[in-house]
Every structure is written in C-alpha cells, then in structure tokens.
Coordinates of C-alpha atoms in Angstrom, one line a residue:
M1 CA 115.6 34.9 176.1
V2 CA 113.3 32.3 177.6
L3 CA 116.2 29.9 177.6
G4 CA 118.3 32.4 179.6
L5 CA 115.6 32.9 182.1
G6 CA 115.4 29.1 182.5
K7 CA 119.1 29.0 183.3
V8 CA 118.5 31.7 186.0
V9 CA 115.7 29.8 187.5
V10 CA 117.7 26.6 187.5
A11 CA 120.6 28.4 189.2
V12 CA 118.3 29.8 191.8
F13 CA 117.2 26.3 192.8
I14 CA 120.4 24.4 192.2
F15 CA 123.0 26.5 194.0
P16 CA 121.3 26.6 197.4
F17 CA 120.9 22.8 197.1
L18 CA 124.6 22.4 196.4
N19 CA 125.5 24.7 199.3
L20 CA 123.3 22.5 201.5
I21 CA 125.1 19.4 200.4
Q22 CA 128.5 21.0 200.9
S23 CA 127.6 22.1 204.4
Y24 CA 126.6 18.6 205.3
S25 CA 129.8 17.2 203.7
K26 CA 131.8 19.3 206.2
I27 CA 130.5 17.3 209.1
P28 CA 132.9 14.4 209.8
T29 CA 131.7 10.8 210.2
T30 CA 133.1 8.1 212.3
L31 CA 134.1 6.4 209.0
D32 CA 136.7 9.2 208.8
G33 CA 138.1 8.0 212.1
P34 CA 139.7 7.1 214.3
F35 CA 140.3 10.9 214.8
K36 CA 143.5 12.4 216.2
P37 CA 142.8 13.5 219.8
V38 CA 141.8 17.1 220.2
T39 CA 141.8 19.1 223.4
V40 CA 140.2 22.5 223.3
P41 CA 142.0 24.8 225.8
L42 CA 139.9 26.2 228.7
D43 CA 138.5 29.6 227.8
E44 CA 139.8 31.6 230.8
R45 CA 137.1 34.2 230.2
F46 CA 134.5 31.5 230.9
R47 CA 134.7 31.1 234.7
G48 CA 132.1 28.4 234.8
H49 CA 131.1 29.0 238.4
A50 CA 127.4 28.1 238.9
T51 CA 125.3 29.6 241.7
D52 CA 122.1 27.8 242.8
L53 CA 118.8 29.5 242.3
P54 CA 117.5 30.7 245.7
D55 CA 114.2 29.5 247.0
S56 CA 112.8 33.0 246.5
D57 CA 113.2 32.7 242.7
P58 CA 109.7 32.7 241.1
R59 CA 110.6 29.8 238.9
V60 CA 110.9 27.5 241.9
R61 CA 108.0 28.9 244.0
R62 CA 104.8 26.9 244.5
K63 CA 102.2 28.4 242.2
V64 CA 99.2 26.1 242.8
K65 CA 96.8 26.2 245.8
G66 CA 95.4 23.4 247.9
F67 CA 95.8 20.1 246.1
G68 CA 96.3 21.5 242.7
P69 CA 98.8 19.4 240.6
E70 CA 102.4 20.6 240.3
Q71 CA 105.8 19.3 239.2
I72 CA 104.0 17.5 236.2
S73 CA 106.1 15.3 234.0
V74 CA 105.8 12.8 231.2
S75 CA 108.0 9.7 230.9
L76 CA 108.0 6.9 228.4
S77 CA 107.0 3.3 228.9
S78 CA 108.9 0.5 227.2
T79 CA 107.0 0.9 223.9
Y80 CA 105.4 3.7 221.9
D81 CA 101.8 2.8 222.9
S82 CA 102.0 3.9 226.6
V83 CA 103.5 6.7 228.7
W84 CA 103.5 7.7 232.4
I85 CA 102.1 11.0 233.7
S86 CA 103.5 12.0 237.1
W87 CA 102.7 14.9 239.4
I88 CA 102.6 16.0 243.0
T89 CA 99.7 17.4 245.1
G90 CA 99.8 18.9 248.5
E91 CA 102.7 20.7 250.2
F92 CA 105.9 19.1 251.6
Q93 CA 106.7 19.4 255.3
I94 CA 110.1 19.9 256.8
G95 CA 111.0 20.1 260.5
E96 CA 111.3 18.1 263.7
N97 CA 107.6 17.3 263.9
I98 CA 106.1 16.3 260.6
K99 CA 102.9 14.4 259.8
P100 CA 102.8 12.7 256.4
L101 CA 99.8 13.3 254.1
D102 CA 97.6 10.3 253.4
P103 CA 97.9 9.3 249.7
K104 CA 94.4 7.8 249.8
T105 CA 92.8 11.2 250.3
V106 CA 93.6 12.5 246.7
A107 CA 92.8 10.5 243.6
S108 CA 95.2 9.9 240.7
V109 CA 93.3 10.6 237.5
V110 CA 94.3 11.6 234.0
H111 CA 91.8 12.6 231.3
Y112 CA 93.4 12.5 227.8
G113 CA 92.7 12.3 224.1
K114 CA 93.7 13.4 220.7
L115 CA 91.4 16.4 220.9
R116 CA 91.5 19.1 223.6
F117 CA 87.7 18.9 223.8
P118 CA 86.4 16.4 224.6
M119 CA 89.1 14.2 226.2
V120 CA 87.5 10.8 225.7
H121 CA 89.9 8.7 227.7
K122 CA 90.5 8.3 231.4
A123 CA 93.2 6.5 233.4
T124 CA 93.8 6.1 237.1
G125 CA 97.0 5.2 238.9
Q126 CA 98.7 5.0 242.2
S127 CA 100.1 7.5 244.7
L128 CA 102.6 7.6 247.5
V129 CA 104.4 9.7 250.0
Y130 CA 108.0 9.4 251.0
N131 CA 110.0 10.5 254.0
Q132 CA 113.6 11.5 254.4
L133 CA 114.4 10.8 258.1
Y134 CA 117.5 11.3 260.2
P135 CA 118.0 9.7 263.6
F136 CA 120.0 12.6 265.0
E137 CA 118.9 15.5 267.2
G138 CA 118.7 18.8 265.5
L139 CA 118.3 17.5 262.0
Q140 CA 115.1 18.3 260.2
N141 CA 113.1 15.5 258.7
Y142 CA 111.1 15.8 255.5
T143 CA 107.9 14.4 254.1
S144 CA 106.8 14.9 250.5
G145 CA 103.5 15.9 249.0
I146 CA 101.5 13.2 247.4
I147 CA 103.2 11.8 244.4
H148 CA 101.0 10.4 241.6
H149 CA 101.9 8.1 238.7
V150 CA 99.4 7.1 236.1
H151 CA 100.0 4.8 233.2
L152 CA 98.3 5.7 229.9
T153 CA 98.0 2.8 227.5
G154 CA 96.6 2.0 224.0
L155 CA 98.2 5.1 222.5
E156 CA 98.9 5.6 218.7
P157 CA 102.4 6.2 217.5
N158 CA 103.8 9.6 216.6
T159 CA 100.6 11.2 217.8
L160 CA 99.9 14.4 219.8
Y161 CA 97.7 13.8 222.9
H162 CA 96.2 16.4 225.2
Y163 CA 95.8 15.7 228.9
R164 CA 94.8 17.0 232.3
C165 CA 95.8 15.4 235.6
G166 CA 94.6 15.6 239.2
D167 CA 91.5 14.8 241.2
P168 CA 88.2 15.9 239.6
S169 CA 86.2 15.2 242.7
I170 CA 87.9 17.9 244.9
P171 CA 88.0 19.5 242.2
A172 CA 91.7 19.9 241.7
M173 CA 92.7 19.4 238.0
S174 CA 95.6 20.8 236.1
K175 CA 95.3 23.0 233.0
I176 CA 95.6 21.2 229.6
Y177 CA 99.0 19.9 228.6
S178 CA 100.1 17.9 225.6
F179 CA 102.8 15.3 224.6
K180 CA 103.7 13.4 221.5
T181 CA 104.2 9.7 221.5
M182 CA 107.3 8.0 220.0
P183 CA 107.2 6.6 216.5
I184 CA 106.5 2.9 216.0
S185 CA 109.7 0.8 216.3
T186 CA 110.9 0.1 212.7
P187 CA 114.3 0.7 211.0
K188 CA 112.7 3.6 209.2
S189 CA 111.2 5.6 212.0
Y190 CA 112.9 7.7 214.7
P191 CA 112.2 10.6 217.0
G192 CA 113.4 13.9 215.6
R193 CA 115.8 15.1 218.3
I194 CA 116.8 13.4 221.6
A195 CA 118.4 15.8 224.1
V196 CA 121.0 14.5 226.4
I197 CA 122.0 16.3 229.7
G198 CA 123.9 15.3 232.7
D199 CA 124.7 16.6 236.2
L200 CA 122.2 19.4 235.7
G201 CA 121.5 20.8 239.2
L202 CA 119.5 24.0 239.6
T203 CA 121.8 27.0 239.0
Y204 CA 121.7 30.0 236.8
I205 CA 123.9 28.0 234.4
S206 CA 121.4 25.1 234.6
T207 CA 118.7 27.6 233.4
S208 CA 120.9 28.5 230.4
T209 CA 121.4 24.9 229.6
I210 CA 117.6 24.3 229.6
E211 CA 117.0 27.4 227.6
H212 CA 119.5 26.2 224.9
L213 CA 118.0 22.7 225.0
T214 CA 114.5 23.9 224.7
S215 CA 115.4 26.0 221.7
N216 CA 116.4 22.8 219.9
K217 CA 112.9 21.5 220.2
P218 CA 113.6 18.0 221.5
D219 CA 111.2 15.1 221.2
L220 CA 112.7 13.2 224.2
I221 CA 115.1 14.1 227.0
L222 CA 117.6 11.8 228.6
L223 CA 119.1 12.9 232.0
V224 CA 122.1 10.8 232.6
G225 CA 122.3 11.2 236.4
D226 CA 122.7 13.8 239.1
V227 CA 119.5 15.8 239.1
C228 CA 119.1 18.5 241.7
Y229 CA 122.0 18.1 244.1
A230 CA 119.9 18.3 247.2
N231 CA 122.7 16.4 249.0
L232 CA 125.0 19.5 248.8
Y233 CA 122.8 21.0 251.5
L234 CA 122.2 20.5 255.2
T235 CA 118.7 19.9 256.4
N236 CA 118.5 23.6 257.4
G237 CA 119.1 24.7 253.8
T238 CA 122.7 25.7 254.2
G239 CA 124.6 24.7 251.0
S240 CA 128.1 24.3 249.8
D241 CA 129.9 23.5 246.5
C242 CA 131.8 20.8 248.4
Y243 CA 129.8 19.0 251.1
S244 CA 132.7 17.0 252.5
C245 CA 134.9 20.1 252.7
S246 CA 132.3 22.3 254.5
F247 CA 130.4 19.8 256.6
S248 CA 133.0 17.1 257.5
D249 CA 131.7 16.7 261.0
T250 CA 128.1 15.9 260.3
P251 CA 126.9 12.5 261.7
I252 CA 125.3 11.5 258.4
H253 CA 125.3 13.0 254.9
E254 CA 122.3 15.3 255.1
T255 CA 120.2 16.5 252.2
Y256 CA 117.7 19.4 251.8
Q257 CA 114.8 17.7 250.1
P258 CA 112.9 20.9 249.1
R259 CA 115.5 21.3 246.3
W260 CA 113.8 18.4 244.6
D261 CA 110.5 20.3 244.7
Y262 CA 112.2 23.4 243.4
W263 CA 113.7 21.4 240.5
G264 CA 110.3 19.8 239.6
R265 CA 108.7 23.2 239.5
F266 CA 111.4 24.7 237.4
M267 CA 111.4 21.8 234.9
Q268 CA 107.6 21.5 234.6
P269 CA 107.2 23.8 231.6
L270 CA 109.5 21.5 229.6
I271 CA 108.9 18.0 230.9
S272 CA 105.1 18.3 231.1
K273 CA 105.2 18.1 227.3
V274 CA 108.5 16.5 226.4
P275 CA 109.1 13.0 227.9
I276 CA 112.1 12.7 230.2
M277 CA 113.9 9.5 231.1
M278 CA 116.0 9.4 234.2
V279 CA 119.3 7.6 235.1
Q280 CA 120.5 7.3 238.7
G281 CA 123.6 9.3 239.7
N282 CA 125.7 9.3 242.8
H283 CA 124.0 12.5 244.1
E284 CA 120.7 10.6 244.2
I285 CA 121.9 8.1 246.8
E286 CA 120.8 10.3 249.7
E287 CA 121.4 8.0 252.7
Q288 CA 119.0 8.3 255.5
A289 CA 117.7 6.4 258.6
Q290 CA 118.0 2.6 258.5
N291 CA 120.5 2.9 255.6
R292 CA 117.7 3.7 253.1
T293 CA 119.0 5.2 249.8
F294 CA 117.6 6.6 246.5
V295 CA 114.2 7.1 248.1
S296 CA 113.4 10.5 246.6
Y297 CA 114.7 9.5 243.1
S298 CA 112.7 6.2 243.0
S299 CA 109.6 7.9 244.4
R300 CA 109.3 11.0 242.2
F301 CA 109.8 9.5 238.8
A302 CA 108.1 6.7 236.9
F303 CA 110.3 4.0 235.3
P304 CA 109.3 1.4 232.7
S305 CA 110.9 -1.3 234.9
K306 CA 108.1 -3.8 235.0
E307 CA 107.3 -3.3 231.3
S308 CA 110.9 -4.1 230.4
G309 CA 111.2 -7.1 232.7
S310 CA 113.2 -5.4 235.4
S311 CA 112.5 -5.6 239.1
S312 CA 114.3 -2.3 239.8
P313 CA 114.0 1.4 238.9
F314 CA 117.8 1.5 238.4
Y315 CA 117.9 -0.6 235.3
Y316 CA 115.4 -0.8 232.5
S317 CA 115.0 -0.5 228.8
F318 CA 112.7 1.3 226.3
N319 CA 112.2 1.8 222.6
A320 CA 112.1 5.2 220.8
G321 CA 111.3 4.3 217.2
G322 CA 114.1 2.2 215.9
I323 CA 116.4 2.9 218.9
H324 CA 116.6 0.5 221.9
F325 CA 117.8 2.3 225.0
I326 CA 119.3 0.4 227.9
V327 CA 119.6 2.2 231.3
L328 CA 122.0 0.6 233.7
G329 CA 122.7 1.3 237.4
A330 CA 126.3 2.0 238.4
Y331 CA 125.5 2.2 242.1
I332 CA 123.8 -1.2 242.6
A333 CA 125.3 -4.7 242.1
Y334 CA 126.3 -5.4 238.5
D335 CA 128.5 -8.6 238.6
K336 CA 127.6 -11.6 236.5
S337 CA 125.9 -13.3 239.5
D338 CA 123.7 -10.3 240.2
D339 CA 120.1 -9.6 239.1
Q340 CA 121.1 -6.5 237.0
Y341 CA 123.6 -8.5 234.9
K342 CA 121.1 -11.3 234.4
W343 CA 118.4 -8.9 233.3
L344 CA 120.8 -7.2 230.9
Q345 CA 121.7 -10.6 229.3
K346 CA 118.0 -11.4 228.9
D347 CA 117.1 -7.9 227.5
L348 CA 119.9 -8.1 224.9
A349 CA 119.1 -11.7 223.9
N350 CA 115.5 -10.7 223.2
L351 CA 116.5 -7.7 221.1
N352 CA 115.7 -7.8 217.4
R353 CA 118.1 -5.4 215.5
E354 CA 116.0 -5.8 212.4
V355 CA 113.3 -3.8 214.3
T356 CA 115.5 -1.5 216.4
P357 CA 118.8 -1.3 214.6
W358 CA 120.3 1.2 217.0
L359 CA 121.4 0.1 220.5
V360 CA 122.2 2.9 223.0
A361 CA 123.3 2.3 226.6
T362 CA 123.5 4.8 229.4
W363 CA 124.7 4.9 233.0
H364 CA 126.2 7.7 235.1
P365 CA 130.0 7.3 235.6
P366 CA 131.9 7.0 232.4
W367 CA 134.3 4.2 231.5
Y368 CA 136.3 6.2 229.0
A369 CA 136.8 9.7 230.3
T370 CA 140.3 11.2 230.6
Y371 CA 139.8 14.0 233.1
T372 CA 141.4 13.7 236.6
A373 CA 137.9 13.9 238.1
H374 CA 136.6 10.4 238.6
Y375 CA 139.4 8.9 236.5
R376 CA 138.8 5.1 236.1
E377 CA 136.4 5.2 239.1
A378 CA 133.9 2.9 237.3
E379 CA 136.5 0.3 236.3
C380 CA 134.8 -2.5 238.2
M381 CA 131.6 -2.0 236.3
K382 CA 133.5 -1.9 233.1
V383 CA 135.3 -5.2 233.9
A384 CA 131.9 -6.8 234.6
M385 CA 129.9 -5.5 231.7
E386 CA 132.0 -4.3 228.8
D387 CA 132.4 -7.7 227.1
L388 CA 128.6 -8.2 227.1
L389 CA 127.8 -4.8 225.7
Y390 CA 130.5 -5.3 223.0
Q391 CA 129.3 -8.7 222.1
Y392 CA 125.8 -7.4 221.4
G393 CA 127.0 -4.4 219.4
V394 CA 126.1 -1.4 221.4
D395 CA 126.5 1.6 219.1
I396 CA 126.6 4.6 221.6
V397 CA 127.2 5.0 225.3
L398 CA 126.0 8.1 227.1
N399 CA 127.5 9.1 230.5
G400 CA 127.7 12.1 232.9
H401 CA 129.5 12.4 236.2
V402 CA 132.6 14.2 234.9
H403 CA 131.7 17.9 234.6
A404 CA 133.0 18.5 231.1
Y405 CA 132.4 17.2 227.6
E406 CA 134.3 14.3 225.9
R407 CA 133.7 12.2 222.8
S408 CA 135.6 9.0 222.2
N409 CA 136.7 7.2 219.1
R410 CA 135.2 3.7 218.7
V411 CA 136.9 1.8 221.6
Y412 CA 136.8 -1.6 223.4
N413 CA 139.1 -2.6 226.3
Y414 CA 141.1 0.7 225.9
T415 CA 141.9 -0.3 222.3
L416 CA 140.7 1.4 219.1
D417 CA 138.1 -1.0 217.6
P418 CA 135.9 -0.3 214.6
C419 CA 133.1 -2.3 216.2
G420 CA 133.3 -0.7 219.6
P421 CA 130.8 1.9 220.8
I422 CA 131.3 5.7 220.7
Y423 CA 131.3 7.0 224.3
L424 CA 129.9 10.5 225.0
T425 CA 130.4 12.1 228.3
V426 CA 128.0 15.1 228.9
G427 CA 128.3 15.8 232.7
D428 CA 128.3 19.5 231.8
G429 CA 124.7 20.5 232.6
G430 CA 125.7 23.3 235.0
N431 CA 125.5 22.2 238.7
R432 CA 127.1 24.1 241.5
E433 CA 130.1 21.8 241.9
K434 CA 133.3 22.9 240.1
M435 CA 134.0 22.1 236.4
A436 CA 136.4 19.3 235.5
I437 CA 139.5 21.1 234.1
T438 CA 142.7 19.0 234.5
H439 CA 143.3 15.8 232.6
A440 CA 144.9 12.6 233.9
D441 CA 147.5 12.8 231.2
D442 CA 148.5 16.4 232.1
P443 CA 152.0 16.4 233.8
G444 CA 151.7 15.9 237.5
H445 CA 148.0 15.2 237.4
C446 CA 147.9 11.4 237.2
P447 CA 146.1 10.1 240.3
E448 CA 147.7 7.4 242.5
P449 CA 145.9 4.2 241.5
F450 CA 144.6 3.4 245.0
T451 CA 143.0 6.8 245.3
T452 CA 140.5 5.8 242.6
P453 CA 138.3 3.1 244.1
D454 CA 134.6 2.8 243.4
E455 CA 133.7 4.2 246.8
F456 CA 130.0 3.5 246.3
M457 CA 130.3 -0.2 245.4
G458 CA 133.4 -0.9 247.4
G459 CA 135.6 -2.3 244.7
F460 CA 138.9 -1.5 243.1
C461 CA 139.8 -2.7 239.6
A462 CA 141.8 0.0 238.0
Y463 CA 145.3 -1.5 237.8
N464 CA 148.1 -0.3 235.5
F465 CA 147.7 -0.9 231.8
T466 CA 149.2 -4.2 230.6
S467 CA 149.3 -3.4 226.9
G468 CA 149.3 -0.6 224.4
P469 CA 151.1 2.8 224.5
A470 CA 150.5 3.2 228.3
T471 CA 151.9 -0.2 229.3
G472 CA 152.9 -0.3 232.9
K473 CA 151.4 3.0 233.7
F474 CA 148.1 4.1 235.3
C475 CA 147.7 7.1 233.0
W476 CA 148.8 8.0 229.5
D477 CA 151.5 10.6 229.1
R478 CA 149.4 12.3 226.4
Q479 CA 145.7 12.5 225.4
P480 CA 144.8 8.8 224.8
E481 CA 144.2 7.8 221.3
Y482 CA 140.7 6.6 222.2
S483 CA 139.8 10.2 223.2
A484 CA 138.7 12.1 220.1
Y485 CA 137.6 15.4 221.5
R486 CA 137.4 17.0 224.9
E487 CA 136.5 20.4 226.2
T488 CA 135.6 22.0 229.5
S489 CA 132.4 23.9 229.2
F490 CA 128.7 23.7 230.0
G491 CA 126.2 22.5 227.5
H492 CA 124.0 19.7 226.3
G493 CA 123.9 17.1 223.4
I494 CA 121.4 16.4 220.7
L495 CA 121.1 13.0 219.0
E496 CA 119.3 12.8 215.7
V497 CA 119.1 9.3 214.2
K498 CA 118.5 9.6 210.5
N499 CA 118.2 6.0 209.3
E500 CA 119.4 2.5 210.1
T501 CA 123.1 3.5 209.7
H502 CA 123.5 7.2 210.3
A503 CA 123.0 9.4 213.4
L504 CA 124.0 13.0 213.9
W505 CA 125.5 13.9 217.3
T506 CA 125.8 17.6 218.1
W507 CA 127.2 19.1 221.3
H508 CA 126.1 22.6 222.1
R509 CA 128.0 25.0 224.4
N510 CA 126.0 27.4 226.6
Q511 CA 128.2 30.4 225.7
D512 CA 127.5 30.0 222.0
M513 CA 124.5 31.1 220.0
Y514 CA 121.6 28.7 220.3
K515 CA 122.0 26.9 217.0
K516 CA 125.8 26.7 216.9
A517 CA 127.6 23.4 217.3
G518 CA 130.6 23.0 219.6
D519 CA 131.3 19.5 218.4
Q520 CA 129.5 17.5 215.7
V521 CA 129.9 14.1 214.0
Y522 CA 127.9 11.6 212.1
I523 CA 128.0 8.2 214.0
V524 CA 127.8 5.5 211.3
R525 CA 126.9 1.9 212.0
Q526 CA 128.4 -0.9 210.0
P527 CA 126.3 -4.0 210.6
E528 CA 127.9 -5.8 207.7
R529 CA 131.4 -5.3 209.3
C530 CA 130.3 -5.8 212.9
P531 CA 127.7 -8.6 213.1
V532 CA 126.0 -9.0 216.4
Q533 CA 126.5 -12.3 218.2
P534 CA 124.9 -14.4 219.5
K535 CA 121.4 -14.2 218.2
V536 CA 118.6 -15.9 220.1
I537 CA 116.0 -17.8 218.1
K538 CA 112.9 -19.0 219.9
L539 CA 111.7 -22.4 218.8
W540 CA 108.1 -22.7 217.7
G541 CA 105.9 -24.4 220.2
T542 CA 108.5 -24.4 223.1
E543 CA 109.7 -22.1 225.8
K544 CA 113.3 -22.8 225.0
S545 CA 115.8 -20.8 222.9
I546 CA 119.2 -21.6 221.4
S547 CA 122.1 -19.2 220.9
L548 CA 123.7 -19.3 217.5
S549 CA 126.6 -17.3 216.2
V550 CA 125.2 -15.6 213.1
S551 CA 127.3 -13.6 210.6
T552 CA 125.6 -11.1 208.2
D553 CA 128.5 -11.1 205.8

C-alpha cells in the first residue's frame, strides 16, 4: 500500500516535468535549419491602421508643476556598474517668439541607494536646452524644457537601486523610482528578458504594444529606431500618415516637437524603471535651420558613447551580462575611411568572447528584409560593413524600418551560411504609417532597381544578383531561402539568453493573448564550428597589438 502511494507521488512529480520537457522540445532551434521559408497570410480582419493619441489624452498631458521632473528615463552605460538617469524640467515653448530656459537655473541631482530610506549616494550631472528652428515665415519654432543627464557610477551588479531626481534646492524632486543593474559580464550571467521594439510611434496600437511588452516584465528595452514620429506633423500640429503626400509644398520638412514630450510622458511609467537603449532611425533626422539634424534625438537621451570609445551618439556599445551590444548608425558615414567604421573595428578587436560570448548588432534599416517597403535600401551600408561583422562572428542582428516582422535563416552575402547572423526585423511597433504588406517577390511588386537608393546617405549599391537562384534579377521570384518566417502584424520581440550557446527568441503579436508566441526559436551559437578571427592579443609592457588567426577547433 505504501509502495503504491509512492508510485502516485512519483507520478505527480514526474509527469509535469516530462510535459515541461516536451513543451520545450517543440520549440525549433537554428540547428534544425535552415528552415523552409514561411509566409503567414495577412489577416484581413486585422486592419492595422494606427491612430495617434491626441494631445488631450491624459497619458500624454503634463502632470507636474513648476520645475518638477518629468519624462524620467534610465539608460545603461557601457558596463554594469553605471547607468544614466535622464529627465526634463520646465515647460517647452512653441510659437514665433520663444525664449529658451536657462539650464543653469535648475540643478541636475540624483539621490540613490539600495535602500529607499536613507538614499546614501548623490550624483550631479549636466543639463541643456535644444531648439528646433525654421527660417521661414509662418512656421512655429520650438524650445525644449531643461533636459538633465546624470551618470551614476560605482554600482553593484544585478542589484535593485532606488532613486529620486531633480533639484532639492527649489525644492523640485521626483517621487522615488527604482531600477535594477545588469549582471556582471561573464559567460554564465545574463539579463532575464530583453524587449525589442521598433518604429513605435505614439498611437493606440503603440499603447497595446507597450502593454504587451510590459506584461513580459523585461529587464532591458532596445528601441531599434523611429521613436515618436514628430516629423509626420507640421509645426502647427497638423499630422498625416504620409508627410510627402499631404505636405508636398512645404519649404522644409517640418516637425511638431511636442510629440517628443508626449512620448516621454507616456513612456515614463515603464522606462523610469526599465533601462531603454536607443537606436537612430530616419524619423529622428528632423532637418532644421542651418542643416542641423538629429537634435531632439541626441539631446533627449543619454548614450554610452564616451564610455565605449565613440565620439558620436549614433554608434556605441555596451554590455548586458554576457552579451556585447553594438549600436550602429545607418544615417551617418559608415565607409571604411569613416570614423564609425574605424570605431567598429576597434570595438570588435577589443572584444573578449570568453567574457561576453554573445555579440548582438543593431541599426535601423534591415539588410535582409523581403518586403517591398525599403527593399535593399541599406545595401551600401551592407557592402561596407557586412564582411567585418561576419569576420567577428556577430550572432544576431536587430533591425526595424520595415513595418512588419521577419526572421532570417543564418545568412551572409545573400547566401545561407551556418556561421552567418540571424537577422530579426521588428519594425512593427505600431506607428501611424501604413503596415508593410507586399513582398518584393510577389508578382508585379519587384521595385525597379534605381528606385531604391539610400536617399539619406546618397548612395546606390543594389545591383542585380550575380549568383544563386536569383542570378541576373533584382528580386527573387519566390520567398528567398534566407527568409525563414515573415508576417505582417504589430508586436514586439523578447530575447532571453540562457547560456553561452542558447538564446530563446520570441515574437509576440498584439492581437494575441499576452503570453502567446507568434514566432519562437532557439538561436544556437556554435563557436567550435565558427571560430572568430582575427583575435587581438595585447603584448605585455607595450601599447601595440598583433592580429592572429585563431581557430578553436
């Protein structure tokens, strides 16, 4: 009788465990690939039209008074032991006669500590105000509130910190917020969940994306370009889904800068506690007087540029546990003679894959997307940089720009390659522009080659394929073999790195229940099959280094 009871107890514990193993075994891995291309047909019931939140929505209204801090956000530095806290004080101004606030009148102070009371540490930082100016009569100029950035250092890994920010002398301090630092960089330690979103905007669908994302409890957020779409508006606040269609006769491409403030207020409940890392997109260019560009983007967010040896907010790197992230700029010079390429070479050469085994790169426009929208638009950047990224064994590439979802097989130079990266396009955050629906391989939808230049960098590199199944053509006549899965929908991605070799990628669709996966795969590294070359070894007692081809076989 006792024996029988023991069997029941064993069964109670064993069968759920077996079920768990079986459920995990159903998730494919990249070792099962390359996968046959899959296209999920558009769900005609899902219209996918996004409407912007109006400025009357309580989620975008200013809630603080005077110089109280708002639009509070956390971003990472290059290593676990420091973060940036950013916020804005004072009201923006928009109109023909504006008078910028003086940043010196409000201090930039953060009190922080592992305990809510008392917060034993204090840090101070810098502040600035930016303007968006137009040299044309009738257009309204803009000046921001005072933007503060404070660098917190000496932090412990994987630790919860509490903080308040503002100016205690006014007094104008925020309520208490908290954030958790990244794990120390080792092959055994990783953040739990990294959320990836792109082309987010500020629409009712964007709010659904953020609700779904928040329900997944991310430890870090990566926004792969195109933030608030302020450049779909005239300076008087009139907006359109297609700026060039509706406002073709404007003397300069206008923007409505308050959309940035609305976005910062909407996002504060999330990004005041979960670090967010930004990637420049084309909607952040925002040309203004004297040909100035990217002013709002580079002013509002803190970037670990200096800490990672970069001289620009458009390209930088940082570690999150055993992952090394490289952020690249597709809308600034990237050729081999340019500063960005030289920085990338140096950053990769100094990388120790025994400390950070995973290498993830991100920029805005994808190299391997098969939708008609933006098809092969970033070819010049691909020509300039793909060999270098392949040589150093990039594992995953994250992109946006195309308003749909697509996952590639491992690919290099348009050819299936077991050592190439997996490319993930997640430009499906929910902005007000239309969704990408047609594919370049759909009959009659292949663009004419010379209609696909890189209009922002002024180059054209996308010639007909010279080898493979699409030889002599600009597009494939079917879904390319490097495209594993594609679907037009809105959503976000979650990356969970499990160990040195396995990472779980999950794409979630907004129309599904919160925990359901629209696409899921284990991305598996094979360092023994794909050794990284070259490896730089610094000589003891000298500043020099030598490059050696090293095999780990």
